Amino acid sequence: WLKFSLSHRAKRASPPPPSCSPALTCDAAMRTSSFLIAIGQGSFHPATPITLHDGSTKPLGAVAHGDLVRSWNFEADQQTAQRVEAVWRSTGDLYEYNLGNRSVVATVDHPFWSRSQDCLVSLRPEETKSRYGFEEVEEIVETTMMLSEDGSEVPFLGATLVEAAVEVITLSVANHHWFFAGGILVHNRRRRARSGVGNSGNGEDNGEDNEVERWLN
C-alpha cells in the first residue's frame, strides 16, 4: 500500500499526459473502422483477459464489435450475456492493481465495482466522475473488496505504475454496461447519443440485446 501511496502522490504532482484530457464527448472521438479512438478514457492493457458469455476468455485487444461478453444484471442479481457495441482505444498510463492472487493492469480512472463499498470506485474518483458522468464514485482504499466473476470478494492490496503513455483499450457493452476484466467486475465506457458516432450509428442501446439476455438466463 505504501508503494501505491508514494507513486500516486508523485503522479498527482506531475502534469497529466494528453490522454488525461477530461473531454469524453463524441466530439473528442474519431471513428476508425471497427473501433473508436477516444481522449481521456479509463482503460486496460490490451492483454487483459475479458470473460466471454460462455466462460472462455479473450485478450481485450482481440475483442471486436458484436462479441458476446459476460455482463452483470444487478436487478436480477445474476450474470448475463451482452454484445460489445464499441471498442475504444487511447493512450494512457497503466497501473498494476494488486488483488491478492491476481492482478489487473488499468488506468487510475477506470471504475470498478466494490462489494464492500456497494458502489463504483476508482483510484481517482473525481476524474472518473468527470469523464464518465457519474454522480457517485468513491475512492479505492485499503479495505476495498472488489467482485470476481465467481461471486467472491477480492481484496485491493495496492497499485504500482508499470507503463506510461501506452495503448489502452476499453469497451462499450449493451444494456447493463458491465463486463469482467481479469475476472473482476468493471464498468464500461458508455457511448454518448450522437448520430454518426459508434458502430451502431447512434450511440444508444437497441432492443435486440434483451433477447440475448433472455437466451443466457
PDB file of N, CA and C in Angstrom, residues 104-181:
ATOM      1  N   VAL A 104      -4.717  -6.834 -12.109  1.00  0.00           N
ATOM      2  CA  VAL A 104      -5.315  -6.230 -13.293  1.00  0.00           C
ATOM      3  C   VAL A 104      -4.524  -4.975 -13.608  1.00  0.00           C
ATOM      4  N   VAL A 105      -4.220  -4.760 -14.881  1.00  0.00           N
ATOM      5  CA  VAL A 105      -3.460  -3.586 -15.287  1.00  0.00           C
ATOM      6  C   VAL A 105      -4.412  -2.607 -15.957  1.00  0.00           C
ATOM      7  N   ALA A 106      -4.582  -1.427 -15.340  1.00  0.00           N
ATOM      8  CA  ALA A 106      -5.572  -0.466 -15.810  1.00  0.00           C
ATOM      9  C   ALA A 106      -5.127   0.959 -15.500  1.00  0.00           C
ATOM     10  N   THR A 107      -5.829   1.928 -16.081  1.00  0.00           N
ATOM     11  CA  THR A 107      -5.583   3.329 -15.762  1.00  0.00           C
ATOM     12  C   THR A 107      -6.191   3.648 -14.391  1.00  0.00           C
ATOM     13  N   VAL A 108      -5.797   4.789 -13.805  1.00  0.00           N
ATOM     14  CA  VAL A 108      -6.235   5.116 -12.450  1.00  0.00           C
ATOM     15  C   VAL A 108      -7.675   5.609 -12.384  1.00  0.00           C
ATOM     16  N   ASP A 109      -8.262   5.935 -13.542  1.00  0.00           N
ATOM     17  CA  ASP A 109      -9.623   6.476 -13.527  1.00  0.00           C
ATOM     18  C   ASP A 109     -10.681   5.447 -13.887  1.00  0.00           C
ATOM     19  N   HIS A 110     -10.282   4.206 -14.160  1.00  0.00           N
ATOM     20  CA  HIS A 110     -11.301   3.237 -14.568  1.00  0.00           C
ATOM     21  C   HIS A 110     -12.174   2.828 -13.380  1.00  0.00           C
ATOM     22  N   PRO A 111     -13.509   2.806 -13.579  1.00  0.00           N
ATOM     23  CA  PRO A 111     -14.414   2.447 -12.484  1.00  0.00           C
ATOM     24  C   PRO A 111     -14.568   0.938 -12.309  1.00  0.00           C
ATOM     25  N   PHE A 112     -14.343   0.495 -11.078  1.00  0.00           N
ATOM     26  CA  PHE A 112     -14.547  -0.887 -10.662  1.00  0.00           C
ATOM     27  C   PHE A 112     -15.777  -0.925  -9.753  1.00  0.00           C
ATOM     28  N   TRP A 113     -16.350  -2.129  -9.581  1.00  0.00           N
ATOM     29  CA  TRP A 113     -17.419  -2.277  -8.603  1.00  0.00           C
ATOM     30  C   TRP A 113     -16.825  -2.775  -7.294  1.00  0.00           C
ATOM     31  N   SER A 114     -17.165  -2.090  -6.200  1.00  0.00           N
ATOM     32  CA  SER A 114     -16.702  -2.511  -4.881  1.00  0.00           C
ATOM     33  C   SER A 114     -17.843  -3.173  -4.133  1.00  0.00           C
ATOM     34  N   ARG A 115     -17.664  -4.431  -3.766  1.00  0.00           N
ATOM     35  CA  ARG A 115     -18.663  -5.137  -2.980  1.00  0.00           C
ATOM     36  C   ARG A 115     -18.731  -4.550  -1.566  1.00  0.00           C
ATOM     37  N   SER A 116     -17.586  -4.188  -1.010  1.00  0.00           N
ATOM     38  CA  SER A 116     -17.552  -3.679   0.356  1.00  0.00           C
ATOM     39  C   SER A 116     -18.153  -2.285   0.477  1.00  0.00           C
ATOM     40  N   GLN A 117     -17.958  -1.440  -0.541  1.00  0.00           N
ATOM     41  CA  GLN A 117     -18.487  -0.082  -0.506  1.00  0.00           C
ATOM     42  C   GLN A 117     -19.842   0.039  -1.200  1.00  0.00           C
ATOM     43  N   ASP A 118     -20.228  -1.020  -1.907  1.00  0.00           N
ATOM     44  CA  ASP A 118     -21.519  -1.089  -2.586  1.00  0.00           C
ATOM     45  C   ASP A 118     -21.711   0.064  -3.561  1.00  0.00           C
ATOM     46  N   CYS A 119     -20.656   0.346  -4.325  1.00  0.00           N
ATOM     47  CA  CYS A 119     -20.740   1.428  -5.311  1.00  0.00           C
ATOM     48  C   CYS A 119     -19.546   1.335  -6.250  1.00  0.00           C
ATOM     49  N   LEU A 120     -19.533   2.214  -7.256  1.00  0.00           N
ATOM     50  CA  LEU A 120     -18.384   2.321  -8.132  1.00  0.00           C
ATOM     51  C   LEU A 120     -17.219   2.954  -7.386  1.00  0.00           C
ATOM     52  N   VAL A 121     -16.011   2.481  -7.697  1.00  0.00           N
ATOM     53  CA  VAL A 121     -14.814   3.027  -7.065  1.00  0.00           C
ATOM     54  C   VAL A 121     -13.718   3.176  -8.112  1.00  0.00           C
ATOM     55  N   SER A 122     -12.800   4.089  -7.844  1.00  0.00           N
ATOM     56  CA  SER A 122     -11.599   4.209  -8.673  1.00  0.00           C
ATOM     57  C   SER A 122     -10.497   4.828  -7.837  1.00  0.00           C
ATOM     58  N   LEU A 123      -9.285   4.821  -8.361  1.00  0.00           N
ATOM     59  CA  LEU A 123      -8.175   5.434  -7.652  1.00  0.00           C
ATOM     60  C   LEU A 123      -8.261   6.954  -7.692  1.00  0.00           C
ATOM     61  N   ARG A 124      -8.937   7.489  -8.699  1.00  0.00           N
ATOM     62  CA  ARG A 124      -9.135   8.935  -8.811  1.00  0.00           C
ATOM     63  C   ARG A 124     -10.604   9.208  -9.096  1.00  0.00           C
ATOM     64  N   PRO A 125     -11.431   9.165  -8.065  1.00  0.00           N
ATOM     65  CA  PRO A 125     -12.882   9.268  -8.265  1.00  0.00           C
ATOM     66  C   PRO A 125     -13.349  10.558  -8.915  1.00  0.00           C
ATOM     67  N   GLU A 126     -12.685  11.679  -8.640  1.00  0.00           N
ATOM     68  CA  GLU A 126     -13.127  12.934  -9.250  1.00  0.00           C
ATOM     69  C   GLU A 126     -12.923  12.910 -10.757  1.00  0.00           C
ATOM     70  N   GLU A 127     -11.811  12.327 -11.211  1.00  0.00           N
ATOM     71  CA  GLU A 127     -11.580  12.192 -12.641  1.00  0.00           C
ATOM     72  C   GLU A 127     -12.601  11.241 -13.257  1.00  0.00           C
ATOM     73  N   THR A 128     -12.905  10.169 -12.549  1.00  0.00           N
ATOM     74  CA  THR A 128     -13.877   9.201 -13.054  1.00  0.00           C
ATOM     75  C   THR A 128     -15.252   9.833 -13.180  1.00  0.00           C
ATOM     76  N   LYS A 129     -15.677  10.584 -12.178  1.00  0.00           N
ATOM     77  CA  LYS A 129     -16.984  11.246 -12.236  1.00  0.00           C
ATOM     78  C   LYS A 129     -17.041  12.239 -13.385  1.00  0.00           C
ATOM     79  N   SER A 130     -15.976  12.979 -13.597  1.00  0.00           N
ATOM     80  CA  SER A 130     -15.943  13.969 -14.662  1.00  0.00           C
ATOM     81  C   SER A 130     -15.984  13.322 -16.038  1.00  0.00           C
ATOM     82  N   ARG A 131     -15.255  12.246 -16.213  1.00  0.00           N
ATOM     83  CA  ARG A 131     -15.124  11.634 -17.529  1.00  0.00           C
ATOM     84  C   ARG A 131     -16.278  10.699 -17.877  1.00  0.00           C
ATOM     85  N   TYR A 132     -16.893  10.105 -16.852  1.00  0.00           N
ATOM     86  CA  TYR A 132     -17.976   9.157 -17.104  1.00  0.00           C
ATOM     87  C   TYR A 132     -19.347   9.751 -16.847  1.00  0.00           C
ATOM     88  N   GLY A 133     -19.423  10.878 -16.158  1.00  0.00           N
ATOM     89  CA  GLY A 133     -20.706  11.485 -15.859  1.00  0.00           C
ATOM     90  C   GLY A 133     -21.420  10.873 -14.668  1.00  0.00           C
ATOM     91  N   PHE A 134     -20.699  10.106 -13.831  1.00  0.00           N
ATOM     92  CA  PHE A 134     -21.307   9.509 -12.649  1.00  0.00           C
ATOM     93  C   PHE A 134     -21.429  10.549 -11.538  1.00  0.00           C
ATOM     94  N   GLU A 135     -22.476  10.424 -10.731  1.00  0.00           N
ATOM     95  CA  GLU A 135     -22.640  11.309  -9.592  1.00  0.00           C
ATOM     96  C   GLU A 135     -21.915  10.788  -8.359  1.00  0.00           C
ATOM     97  N   GLU A 136     -21.805   9.470  -8.255  1.00  0.00           N
ATOM     98  CA  GLU A 136     -21.184   8.882  -7.071  1.00  0.00           C
ATOM     99  C   GLU A 136     -20.114   7.874  -7.444  1.00  0.00           C
ATOM    100  N   VAL A 137     -18.894   8.186  -7.089  1.00  0.00           N
ATOM    101  CA  VAL A 137     -17.771   7.272  -7.228  1.00  0.00           C
ATOM    102  C   VAL A 137     -16.902   7.471  -5.993  1.00  0.00           C
ATOM    103  N   GLU A 138     -16.622   6.404  -5.277  1.00  0.00           N
ATOM    104  CA  GLU A 138     -15.778   6.511  -4.099  1.00  0.00           C
ATOM    105  C   GLU A 138     -14.345   6.114  -4.427  1.00  0.00           C
ATOM    106  N   GLU A 139     -13.438   6.490  -3.553  1.00  0.00           N
ATOM    107  CA  GLU A 139     -12.026   6.182  -3.768  1.00  0.00           C
ATOM    108  C   GLU A 139     -11.710   4.761  -3.316  1.00  0.00           C
ATOM    109  N   ILE A 140     -10.883   4.100  -4.083  1.00  0.00           N
ATOM    110  CA  ILE A 140     -10.386   2.788  -3.675  1.00  0.00           C
ATOM    111  C   ILE A 140      -9.480   2.978  -2.460  1.00  0.00           C
ATOM    112  N   VAL A 141      -9.750   2.217  -1.413  1.00  0.00           N
ATOM    113  CA  VAL A 141      -8.999   2.337  -0.164  1.00  0.00           C
ATOM    114  C   VAL A 141      -8.456   0.966   0.245  1.00  0.00           C
ATOM    115  N   GLU A 142      -7.761   0.932   1.370  1.00  0.00           N
ATOM    116  CA  GLU A 142      -7.138  -0.314   1.815  1.00  0.00           C
ATOM    117  C   GLU A 142      -8.148  -1.420   2.084  1.00  0.00           C
ATOM    118  N   THR A 143      -9.366  -1.051   2.449  1.00  0.00           N
ATOM    119  CA  THR A 143     -10.383  -2.054   2.788  1.00  0.00           C
ATOM    120  C   THR A 143     -11.299  -2.400   1.612  1.00  0.00           C
ATOM    121  N   THR A 144     -11.039  -1.837   0.432  1.00  0.00           N
ATOM    122  CA  THR A 144     -11.890  -2.103  -0.727  1.00  0.00           C
ATOM    123  C   THR A 144     -11.862  -3.580  -1.104  1.00  0.00           C
ATOM    124  N   MET A 145     -13.040  -4.132  -1.310  1.00  0.00           N
ATOM    125  CA  MET A 145     -13.179  -5.512  -1.780  1.00  0.00           C
ATOM    126  C   MET A 145     -13.925  -5.471  -3.102  1.00  0.00           C
ATOM    127  N   MET A 146     -13.266  -5.943  -4.157  1.00  0.00           N
ATOM    128  CA  MET A 146     -13.883  -5.967  -5.473  1.00  0.00           C
ATOM    129  C   MET A 146     -14.629  -7.277  -5.677  1.00  0.00           C
ATOM    130  N   LEU A 147     -15.350  -7.373  -6.786  1.00  0.00           N
ATOM    131  CA  LEU A 147     -16.196  -8.543  -7.038  1.00  0.00           C
ATOM    132  C   LEU A 147     -15.668  -9.352  -8.207  1.00  0.00           C
ATOM    133  N   SER A 148     -15.415 -10.635  -7.991  1.00  0.00           N
ATOM    134  CA  SER A 148     -14.944 -11.517  -9.058  1.00  0.00           C
ATOM    135  C   SER A 148     -16.127 -12.179  -9.744  1.00  0.00           C
ATOM    136  N   GLU A 149     -15.871 -12.796 -10.884  1.00  0.00           N
ATOM    137  CA  GLU A 149     -16.950 -13.395 -11.651  1.00  0.00           C
ATOM    138  C   GLU A 149     -17.543 -14.635 -10.978  1.00  0.00           C
ATOM    139  N   ASP A 150     -16.838 -15.215 -10.002  1.00  0.00           N
ATOM    140  CA  ASP A 150     -17.408 -16.352  -9.279  1.00  0.00           C
ATOM    141  C   ASP A 150     -18.190 -15.906  -8.042  1.00  0.00           C
ATOM    142  N   GLY A 151     -18.338 -14.579  -7.877  1.00  0.00           N
ATOM    143  CA  GLY A 151     -19.116 -14.043  -6.770  1.00  0.00           C
ATOM    144  C   GLY A 151     -18.339 -13.792  -5.495  1.00  0.00           C
ATOM    145  N   SER A 152     -17.061 -14.128  -5.482  1.00  0.00           N
ATOM    146  CA  SER A 152     -16.258 -13.929  -4.280  1.00  0.00           C
ATOM    147  C   SER A 152     -15.701 -12.509  -4.219  1.00  0.00           C
ATOM    148  N   GLU A 153     -15.346 -12.074  -3.013  1.00  0.00           N
ATOM    149  CA  GLU A 153     -14.747 -10.768  -2.824  1.00  0.00           C
ATOM    150  C   GLU A 153     -13.239 -10.851  -3.025  1.00  0.00           C
ATOM    151  N   VAL A 154     -12.696  -9.821  -3.668  1.00  0.00           N
ATOM    152  CA  VAL A 154     -11.268  -9.790  -3.971  1.00  0.00           C
ATOM    153  C   VAL A 154     -10.665  -8.540  -3.336  1.00  0.00           C
ATOM    154  N   PRO A 155      -9.662  -8.687  -2.472  1.00  0.00           N
ATOM    155  CA  PRO A 155      -9.100  -7.524  -1.771  1.00  0.00           C
ATOM    156  C   PRO A 155      -8.178  -6.691  -2.655  1.00  0.00           C
ATOM    157  N   PHE A 156      -8.251  -5.385  -2.481  1.00  0.00           N
ATOM    158  CA  PHE A 156      -7.310  -4.481  -3.140  1.00  0.00           C
ATOM    159  C   PHE A 156      -6.126  -4.265  -2.213  1.00  0.00           C
ATOM    160  N   LEU A 157      -4.910  -4.570  -2.699  1.00  0.00           N
ATOM    161  CA  LEU A 157      -3.726  -4.505  -1.854  1.00  0.00           C
ATOM    162  C   LEU A 157      -2.752  -3.405  -2.264  1.00  0.00           C
ATOM    163  N   GLY A 158      -3.068  -2.661  -3.318  1.00  0.00           N
ATOM    164  CA  GLY A 158      -2.181  -1.587  -3.753  1.00  0.00           C
ATOM    165  C   GLY A 158      -2.082  -1.515  -5.256  1.00  0.00           C
ATOM    166  N   ALA A 159      -1.423  -0.474  -5.757  1.00  0.00           N
ATOM    167  CA  ALA A 159      -1.254  -0.288  -7.199  1.00  0.00           C
ATOM    168  C   ALA A 159       0.083   0.364  -7.472  1.00  0.00           C
ATOM    169  N   THR A 160       0.726  -0.038  -8.573  1.00  0.00           N
ATOM    170  CA  THR A 160       2.042   0.464  -8.930  1.00  0.00           C
ATOM    171  C   THR A 160       2.076   0.815 -10.407  1.00  0.00           C
ATOM    172  N   LEU A 161       2.637   1.969 -10.733  1.00  0.00           N
ATOM    173  CA  LEU A 161       2.787   2.368 -12.128  1.00  0.00           C
ATOM    174  C   LEU A 161       3.720   1.388 -12.841  1.00  0.00           C
ATOM    175  N   VAL A 162       3.256   0.848 -13.978  1.00  0.00           N
ATOM    176  CA  VAL A 162       4.068  -0.121 -14.712  1.00  0.00           C
ATOM    177  C   VAL A 162       4.432   0.345 -16.115  1.00  0.00           C
ATOM    178  N   GLU A 163       3.573   1.138 -16.751  1.00  0.00           N
ATOM    179  CA  GLU A 163       3.861   1.629 -18.094  1.00  0.00           C
ATOM    180  C   GLU A 163       3.242   3.011 -18.269  1.00  0.00           C
ATOM    181  N   ALA A 164       3.965   3.894 -18.953  1.00  0.00           N
ATOM    182  CA  ALA A 164       3.468   5.251 -19.183  1.00  0.00           C
ATOM    183  C   ALA A 164       3.256   5.489 -20.675  1.00  0.00           C
ATOM    184  N   ALA A 165       2.191   6.210 -21.000  1.00  0.00           N
ATOM    185  CA  ALA A 165       1.893   6.639 -22.374  1.00  0.00           C
ATOM    186  C   ALA A 165       1.895   5.458 -23.350  1.00  0.00           C
ATOM    187  N   VAL A 166       1.097   4.436 -23.052  1.00  0.00           N
ATOM    188  CA  VAL A 166       0.986   3.271 -23.920  1.00  0.00           C
ATOM    189  C   VAL A 166      -0.468   3.108 -24.368  1.00  0.00           C
ATOM    190  N   GLU A 167      -0.694   2.227 -25.330  1.00  0.00           N
ATOM    191  CA  GLU A 167      -2.053   1.996 -25.797  1.00  0.00           C
ATOM    192  C   GLU A 167      -2.884   1.322 -24.708  1.00  0.00           C
ATOM    193  N   VAL A 168      -4.086   1.845 -24.513  1.00  0.00           N
ATOM    194  CA  VAL A 168      -5.034   1.261 -23.566  1.00  0.00           C
ATOM    195  C   VAL A 168      -6.377   1.103 -24.276  1.00  0.00           C
ATOM    196  N   ILE A 169      -7.175   0.148 -23.811  1.00  0.00           N
ATOM    197  CA  ILE A 169      -8.418  -0.193 -24.504  1.00  0.00           C
ATOM    198  C   ILE A 169      -9.533  -0.392 -23.485  1.00  0.00           C
ATOM    199  N   THR A 170     -10.749  -0.020 -23.867  1.00  0.00           N
ATOM    200  CA  THR A 170     -11.920  -0.362 -23.082  1.00  0.00           C
ATOM    201  C   THR A 170     -13.086  -0.635 -24.025  1.00  0.00           C
ATOM    202  N   LEU A 171     -14.222  -1.027 -23.457  1.00  0.00           N
ATOM    203  CA  LEU A 171     -15.370  -1.454 -24.253  1.00  0.00           C
ATOM    204  C   LEU A 171     -16.612  -0.637 -23.922  1.00  0.00           C
ATOM    205  N   SER A 172     -17.536  -0.610 -24.885  1.00  0.00           N
ATOM    206  CA  SER A 172     -18.921  -0.225 -24.631  1.00  0.00           C
ATOM    207  C   SER A 172     -19.746  -1.498 -24.758  1.00  0.00           C
ATOM    208  N   VAL A 173     -20.518  -1.802 -23.717  1.00  0.00           N
ATOM    209  CA  VAL A 173     -21.297  -3.035 -23.667  1.00  0.00           C
ATOM    210  C   VAL A 173     -22.781  -2.686 -23.559  1.00  0.00           C
ATOM    211  N   ALA A 174     -23.622  -3.376 -24.298  1.00  0.00           N
ATOM    212  CA  ALA A 174     -25.052  -3.064 -24.346  1.00  0.00           C
ATOM    213  C   ALA A 174     -25.742  -3.271 -23.007  1.00  0.00           C
ATOM    214  N   ASN A 175     -26.790  -2.517 -22.809  1.00  0.00           N
ATOM    215  CA  ASN A 175     -27.758  -2.668 -21.725  1.00  0.00           C
ATOM    216  C   ASN A 175     -27.208  -2.449 -20.325  1.00  0.00           C
ATOM    217  N   HIS A 176     -26.581  -3.453 -19.718  1.00  0.00           N
ATOM    218  CA  HIS A 176     -26.181  -3.321 -18.323  1.00  0.00           C
ATOM    219  C   HIS A 176     -24.841  -2.612 -18.144  1.00  0.00           C
ATOM    220  N   HIS A 177     -24.039  -2.568 -19.194  1.00  0.00           N
ATOM    221  CA  HIS A 177     -22.808  -1.773 -19.212  1.00  0.00           C
ATOM    222  C   HIS A 177     -21.718  -2.257 -18.259  1.00  0.00           C
ATOM    223  N   TRP A 178     -21.729  -3.542 -17.969  1.00  0.00           N
ATOM    224  CA  TRP A 178     -20.687  -4.135 -17.129  1.00  0.00           C
ATOM    225  C   TRP A 178     -19.981  -5.236 -17.899  1.00  0.00           C
ATOM    226  N   PHE A 179     -18.718  -5.479 -17.566  1.00  0.00           N
ATOM    227  CA  PHE A 179     -18.024  -6.648 -18.103  1.00  0.00           C
ATOM    228  C   PHE A 179     -16.962  -7.070 -17.097  1.00  0.00           C
ATOM    229  N   PHE A 180     -16.375  -8.241 -17.327  1.00  0.00           N
ATOM    230  CA  PHE A 180     -15.366  -8.774 -16.412  1.00  0.00           C
ATOM    231  C   PHE A 180     -13.989  -8.690 -17.076  1.00  0.00           C
ATOM    232  N   ALA A 181     -13.115  -7.897 -16.486  1.00  0.00           N
ATOM    233  CA  ALA A 181     -11.746  -7.734 -16.965  1.00  0.00           C
ATOM    234  C   ALA A 181     -10.809  -8.373 -15.958  1.00  0.00           C
TER     235      ALA A 181
END
